[in-house]
mmCIF file of C-alpha atoms and ligand atoms in Angstrom:
data_model
loop_
_atom_site.group_PDB
_atom_site.id
_atom_site.type_symbol
_atom_site.label_atom_id
_atom_site.label_comp_id
_atom_site.label_asym_id
_atom_site.label_seq_id
_atom_site.Cartn_x
_atom_site.Cartn_y
_atom_site.Cartn_z
ATOM 1 C CA MET F 1 183.352 89.427 99.768
ATOM 2 C CA ASN F 2 180.032 88.465 98.315
ATOM 3 C CA PRO F 3 177.563 90.854 100.004
ATOM 4 C CA GLN F 4 175.069 88.018 100.376
ATOM 5 C CA LEU F 5 177.660 85.985 102.236
ATOM 6 C CA GLN F 6 178.440 88.969 104.396
ATOM 7 C CA ARG F 7 174.781 89.322 105.334
ATOM 8 C CA LEU F 8 174.529 85.608 106.028
ATOM 9 C CA ILE F 9 177.454 85.903 108.426
ATOM 10 C CA GLU F 10 175.784 88.828 110.125
ATOM 11 C CA LEU F 11 172.542 86.919 110.331
ATOM 12 C CA GLN F 12 174.298 83.960 111.909
ATOM 13 C CA ASN F 13 176.095 86.160 114.437
ATOM 14 C CA THR F 14 172.838 87.806 115.402
ATOM 15 C CA ASP F 15 171.015 84.485 115.586
ATOM 16 C CA SER F 16 173.781 83.058 117.769
ATOM 17 C CA GLU F 17 173.388 85.939 120.198
ATOM 18 C CA ILE F 18 169.614 85.505 120.174
ATOM 19 C CA THR F 19 169.923 81.773 120.786
ATOM 20 C CA GLU F 20 172.273 82.294 123.708
ATOM 21 C CA LEU F 21 170.076 84.932 125.332
ATOM 22 C CA ASP F 22 166.961 82.826 124.754
ATOM 23 C CA ARG F 23 168.620 79.882 126.485
ATOM 24 C CA GLY F 24 169.627 82.060 129.416
ATOM 25 C CA ASN F 25 166.127 83.430 129.782
ATOM 26 C CA ALA F 26 164.494 80.026 129.437
ATOM 27 C CA ALA F 27 166.509 78.819 132.433
ATOM 28 C CA ILE F 28 165.343 81.632 134.718
ATOM 29 C CA PRO F 29 161.961 80.216 135.862
ATOM 30 C CA GLN F 30 163.689 76.988 136.861
ATOM 31 C CA GLN F 31 166.425 78.935 138.662
ATOM 32 C CA ILE F 32 163.813 80.899 140.584
ATOM 33 C CA GLU F 33 161.946 77.707 141.431
ATOM 34 C CA SER F 34 165.044 75.945 142.754
ATOM 35 C CA GLY F 35 166.053 79.090 144.642
ATOM 36 C CA LYS F 36 162.854 78.628 146.566
ATOM 37 C CA SER F 37 163.919 75.296 148.069
ATOM 38 C CA ASP F 38 165.677 76.717 151.160
ATOM 39 C CA LEU F 39 162.670 78.866 151.921
ATOM 40 C CA LYS F 40 160.319 75.927 151.487
ATOM 41 C CA GLU F 41 162.445 73.844 153.839
ATOM 42 C CA LYS F 42 162.305 76.492 156.573
ATOM 43 C CA GLN F 43 158.586 76.998 156.065
ATOM 44 C CA GLU F 44 158.081 73.268 156.391
ATOM 45 C CA GLU F 45 160.033 73.190 159.669
ATOM 46 C CA LEU F 46 157.927 76.023 161.047
ATOM 47 C CA LYS F 47 154.731 74.334 159.944
ATOM 48 C CA GLN F 48 155.764 71.097 161.607
ATOM 49 C CA ALA F 49 156.723 72.829 164.844
ATOM 50 C CA GLU F 50 153.407 74.667 164.860
ATOM 51 C CA GLY F 51 151.591 71.412 164.175
ATOM 52 C CA VAL F 52 153.236 69.720 167.150
ATOM 53 C CA LEU F 53 152.365 72.704 169.313
ATOM 54 C CA ALA F 54 148.711 72.636 168.248
ATOM 55 C CA GLU F 55 148.548 68.945 169.036
ATOM 56 C CA LEU F 56 149.962 69.484 172.519
ATOM 57 C CA GLN F 57 147.550 72.344 173.127
ATOM 58 C CA LYS F 58 144.654 70.122 172.153
ATOM 59 C CA LYS F 59 145.891 67.391 174.492
ATOM 60 C CA ARG F 60 146.085 69.930 177.279
ATOM 61 C CA LYS F 61 142.536 71.095 176.642
ATOM 62 C CA ASP F 62 141.329 67.495 176.630
ATOM 63 C CA LEU F 63 143.017 66.926 179.992
ATOM 64 C CA GLU F 64 141.442 70.074 181.412
ATOM 65 C CA MET F 65 138.050 68.849 180.303
ATOM 66 C CA GLU F 66 138.685 65.458 181.821
ATOM 67 C CA VAL F 67 139.618 67.098 185.128
ATOM 68 C CA ALA F 68 136.450 69.198 185.009
ATOM 69 C CA THR F 69 134.359 66.088 184.347
ATOM 70 C CA GLU F 70 135.953 64.310 187.282
ATOM 71 C CA ASN F 71 135.347 67.321 189.540
ATOM 72 C CA ASP F 72 131.679 67.170 188.533
ATOM 73 C CA HIS F 73 131.780 63.508 189.369
ATOM 74 C CA ILE F 74 133.013 64.333 192.891
ATOM 75 C CA ALA F 75 130.333 67.005 193.408
ATOM 76 C CA LYS F 76 127.611 64.616 192.249
ATOM 77 C CA THR F 77 128.907 61.827 194.462
ATOM 78 C CA LYS F 78 129.137 64.136 197.469
ATOM 79 C CA SER F 79 125.605 65.414 196.836
ATOM 80 C CA LYS F 80 124.365 61.935 197.741
ATOM 81 C CA LEU F 81 125.760 62.310 201.288
ATOM 82 C CA PRO F 82 122.763 63.994 202.982
ATOM 83 C CA ALA F 83 120.555 61.102 201.932
ATOM 84 C CA VAL F 84 122.907 58.475 203.284
ATOM 85 C CA LYS F 85 121.351 56.104 205.820
ATOM 86 C CA THR F 86 124.147 53.674 206.717
ATOM 87 C CA ASN F 87 127.843 53.775 207.525
ATOM 88 C CA LYS F 88 128.493 51.387 204.697
ATOM 89 C CA GLU F 89 126.895 53.735 202.163
ATOM 90 C CA TYR F 90 128.831 56.628 203.675
ATOM 91 C CA THR F 91 132.143 54.797 203.393
ATOM 92 C CA ALA F 92 131.345 53.741 199.832
ATOM 93 C CA ILE F 93 130.757 57.353 198.810
ATOM 94 C CA LEU F 94 133.966 58.561 200.453
ATOM 95 C CA THR F 95 135.920 55.734 198.831
ATOM 96 C CA GLU F 96 134.513 56.713 195.464
ATOM 97 C CA VAL F 97 135.412 60.360 196.045
ATOM 98 C CA ASP F 98 138.959 59.382 197.028
ATOM 99 C CA ALA F 99 139.322 57.276 193.917
ATOM 100 C CA VAL F 100 138.217 60.145 191.715
ATOM 101 C CA LYS F 101 140.575 62.519 193.556
ATOM 102 C CA GLU F 102 143.415 60.122 192.857
ATOM 103 C CA LYS F 103 142.424 60.051 189.182
ATOM 104 C CA ILE F 104 142.369 63.852 189.081
ATOM 105 C CA SER F 105 145.806 64.001 190.660
ATOM 106 C CA VAL F 106 147.197 61.746 187.908
ATOM 107 C CA LEU F 107 145.512 63.872 185.228
ATOM 108 C CA GLU F 108 146.919 67.057 186.729
ATOM 109 C CA ASP F 109 150.410 65.584 186.809
ATOM 110 C CA LYS F 110 150.063 64.786 183.143
ATOM 111 C CA GLU F 111 148.842 68.301 182.482
ATOM 112 C CA LEU F 112 151.854 69.754 184.235
ATOM 113 C CA GLU F 113 154.205 67.629 182.171
ATOM 114 C CA LEU F 114 152.402 68.703 179.045
ATOM 115 C CA MET F 115 152.631 72.364 179.996
ATOM 116 C CA GLU F 116 156.367 72.065 180.447
ATOM 117 C CA GLU F 117 156.696 70.441 177.049
ATOM 118 C CA LEU F 118 154.496 73.114 175.524
ATOM 119 C CA GLU F 119 156.549 75.892 177.002
ATOM 120 C CA GLU F 120 159.747 74.365 175.729
ATOM 121 C CA LYS F 121 158.332 73.890 172.213
ATOM 122 C CA GLU F 122 156.832 77.372 172.142
ATOM 123 C CA LYS F 123 160.261 78.826 172.832
ATOM 124 C CA ARG F 124 161.552 77.412 169.563
ATOM 125 C CA ILE F 125 158.904 79.004 167.361
ATOM 126 C CA PRO F 126 160.399 82.534 167.227
ATOM 127 C CA ALA F 127 163.698 81.127 165.949
ATOM 128 C CA PHE F 128 161.888 79.163 163.238
ATOM 129 C CA LYS F 129 159.951 82.266 162.280
ATOM 130 C CA ALA F 130 163.123 84.339 162.125
ATOM 131 C CA GLN F 131 164.805 81.766 159.882
ATOM 132 C CA CYS F 132 161.748 81.719 157.637
ATOM 133 C CA LYS F 133 161.764 85.475 157.372
ATOM 134 C CA GLU F 134 165.450 85.528 156.557
ATOM 135 C CA GLU F 135 165.073 82.868 153.876
ATOM 136 C CA GLU F 136 162.094 84.690 152.455
ATOM 137 C CA GLU F 137 164.078 87.913 152.192
ATOM 138 C CA ASN F 138 166.965 86.053 150.575
ATOM 139 C CA PHE F 139 164.656 84.421 148.093
ATOM 140 C CA ASN F 140 162.837 87.648 147.255
ATOM 141 C CA ALA F 141 166.147 89.373 146.573
ATOM 142 C CA TYR F 142 167.265 86.481 144.359
ATOM 143 C CA LYS F 143 163.954 86.456 142.513
ATOM 144 C CA ALA F 144 164.069 90.215 141.930
ATOM 145 C CA LYS F 145 167.605 89.898 140.612
ATOM 146 C CA LYS F 146 166.596 87.115 138.222
ATOM 147 C CA GLU F 147 163.515 88.987 137.046
ATOM 148 C CA ALA F 148 165.593 92.088 136.378
ATOM 149 C CA GLU F 149 168.005 89.904 134.441
ATOM 150 C CA ALA F 150 165.137 88.503 132.376
ATOM 151 C CA LYS F 151 163.840 91.984 131.646
ATOM 152 C CA ARG F 152 167.263 93.243 130.622
ATOM 153 C CA THR F 153 167.745 90.232 128.377
ATOM 154 C CA GLU F 154 164.342 90.753 126.822
ATOM 155 C CA GLU F 155 165.307 94.316 125.956
ATOM 156 C CA GLU F 156 168.548 93.110 124.387
ATOM 157 C CA LEU F 157 166.582 90.503 122.484
ATOM 158 C CA GLU F 158 164.290 93.138 121.040
ATOM 159 C CA VAL F 159 167.264 95.004 119.609
ATOM 160 C CA LEU F 160 168.723 91.773 118.249
ATOM 161 C CA ARG F 161 165.441 90.709 116.673
ATOM 162 C CA ALA F 162 165.247 94.037 114.863
ATOM 163 C CA ARG F 163 168.812 93.565 113.689
ATOM 164 C CA ARG F 164 168.014 90.037 112.584
ATOM 165 C CA HIS F 165 164.999 91.244 110.660
ATOM 166 C CA ALA F 166 167.107 93.837 108.868
ATOM 167 C CA ALA F 167 169.857 91.329 108.046
ATOM 168 C CA ALA F 168 167.393 88.719 106.792
ATOM 169 C CA GLY F 169 165.682 91.362 104.638
ATOM 170 C CA GLY F 170 168.833 91.808 102.594
ATOM 171 C CA ILE F 171 169.241 88.132 101.755
ATOM 172 C CA GLU F 172 167.845 86.470 98.641
ATOM 173 C CA GLU F 173 164.811 84.375 99.392
ATOM 174 C CA LYS F 174 166.296 81.095 98.195
ATOM 175 C CA LEU F 175 169.476 81.628 100.180
ATOM 176 C CA LEU F 176 167.551 82.640 103.270
ATOM 177 C CA GLY F 177 165.453 79.478 102.903
ATOM 178 C CA GLN F 178 168.626 77.419 102.796
ATOM 179 C CA TYR F 179 169.988 79.210 105.822
ATOM 180 C CA ASN F 180 166.818 78.661 107.813
ATOM 181 C CA LYS F 181 166.684 74.985 106.909
ATOM 182 C CA VAL F 182 170.275 74.325 107.945
ATOM 183 C CA PHE F 183 169.896 76.514 111.032
ATOM 184 C CA LYS F 184 167.022 74.373 112.227
ATOM 185 C CA ALA F 185 168.597 71.052 111.323
ATOM 186 C CA ARG F 186 172.123 71.827 112.546
ATOM 187 C CA ASP F 187 171.866 73.016 116.113
ATOM 188 C CA SER F 188 171.286 76.701 115.290
ATOM 189 C CA LEU F 189 174.508 76.965 113.312
ATOM 190 C CA ALA F 190 174.163 77.537 109.569
ATOM 191 C CA VAL F 191 177.199 79.682 108.743
ATOM 192 C CA VAL F 192 180.659 78.603 109.895
ATOM 193 C CA THR F 193 184.301 79.339 109.255
ATOM 194 C CA ILE F 194 186.824 76.889 107.925
ATOM 195 C CA LYS F 195 190.129 76.521 109.715
ATOM 196 C CA GLU F 196 193.001 74.562 108.202
ATOM 197 C CA ASN F 197 190.597 73.211 105.588
ATOM 198 C CA ILE F 198 188.247 71.881 108.256
ATOM 199 C CA CYS F 199 184.572 72.808 108.461
ATOM 200 C CA GLN F 200 184.102 74.284 111.961
ATOM 201 C CA GLY F 201 180.554 72.994 112.045
ATOM 202 C CA CYS F 202 181.041 69.269 111.461
ATOM 203 C CA HIS F 203 184.866 69.028 111.440
ATOM 204 C CA SER F 204 185.062 67.316 108.106
ATOM 205 C CA GLN F 205 187.739 68.049 105.549
ATOM 206 C CA ILE F 206 186.906 70.493 102.760
ATOM 207 C CA LEU F 207 188.253 69.703 99.302
ATOM 208 C CA PRO F 208 191.160 71.934 98.157
ATOM 209 C CA GLN F 209 189.210 73.488 95.292
ATOM 210 C CA GLN F 210 186.362 74.436 97.598
ATOM 211 C CA VAL F 211 188.821 75.849 100.134
ATOM 212 C CA ILE F 212 190.076 78.175 97.390
ATOM 213 C CA ASP F 213 186.500 79.220 96.603
ATOM 214 C CA VAL F 214 185.711 79.783 100.264
ATOM 215 C CA LYS F 215 188.844 81.877 100.688
ATOM 216 C CA MET F 216 187.890 83.972 97.660
ATOM 217 C CA GLY F 217 184.488 84.546 99.240
ATOM 218 C CA GLU F 218 182.843 85.447 95.929
ATOM 219 C CA THR F 219 180.408 82.536 95.861
ATOM 220 C CA ILE F 220 178.219 80.800 98.401
ATOM 221 C CA ASN F 221 179.827 77.509 99.444
ATOM 222 C CA GLN F 222 178.225 74.841 101.534
ATOM 223 C CA CYS F 223 179.968 72.014 103.365
ATOM 224 C CA GLU F 224 179.237 68.763 101.580
ATOM 225 C CA GLN F 225 178.849 66.948 104.877
ATOM 226 C CA CYS F 226 176.664 69.258 106.924
ATOM 227 C CA SER F 227 175.397 71.761 104.313
ATOM 228 C CA ARG F 228 176.523 74.693 106.438
ATOM 229 C CA ILE F 229 177.544 77.830 104.571
ATOM 230 C CA LEU F 230 181.311 78.298 104.749
ATOM 231 C CA TYR F 231 183.479 81.400 104.970
ATOM 232 C CA TRP F 232 187.078 82.289 105.556
ATOM 233 C CA GLU F 233 187.532 84.628 108.459
ATOM 234 C CA GLU F 234 191.032 86.020 107.783
ATOM 235 C CA THR F 235 190.122 87.132 104.291
ATOM 236 C CA SER F 236 186.900 88.877 105.277
ATOM 237 C CA GLU F 237 188.518 92.322 105.442
ATOM 238 C CA THR F 238 185.165 93.924 106.003
ATOM 239 C CA ALA F 239 184.631 92.688 109.522
ATOM 240 C CA VAL F 240 181.125 91.785 110.511
ATOM 241 C CA PRO F 241 179.579 94.851 112.121
ATOM 242 C CA LYS F 242 178.580 94.194 115.719
HETATM 243 ZN ZN1 ZN X 1 180.432 70.738 107.707
#
């Protein structure tokens, strides 16, 4: 086989491996990002539960303050008693105090209700936290696995790039230019086999004379349709070194 053709085949094989690994690695950030979604969901649930709790706690504090204000109100009203001159004034003060006491009783009932609700909601927080922690651990393990995969791939890529460099170095400049052009234009596939007279790149029929040339492997043949460089696998006795 034409040694140039042999190198072109090797170059294509190496480039195909590089392309595949590059694609795999390019997908990793997205995979990590989508792996985060379960964790985010749990974190959101926890945040919401904590938000509700904080709101209830604030309501409770407000009620406490209201009760304190009303107690002040009672003390102030009662402090008027020593100065009272008439029964009517006396009754009015006591009526006012009773009204405030009634108000306080309602507020305290509300506070009790709120405390029950708070207690019930607080009980759920540990479970949310545990779920969050579990999801976080799951995600961290997944992320570490993916990052290790990326690192391993990068190491493989380094070896392949060196191999590519070596293979490209042995190819005539004009031929390498052709290869690169077709590689870019034709979905990263510039060197293909023919099977049953069909170009395996674009699936068009190769003329009988060219099939003979391709089988001989002494010259560089390009598909007339897609310009890919053609070779015949069965006849390439010197298998492409891997
Ligand atoms: Zn073709």
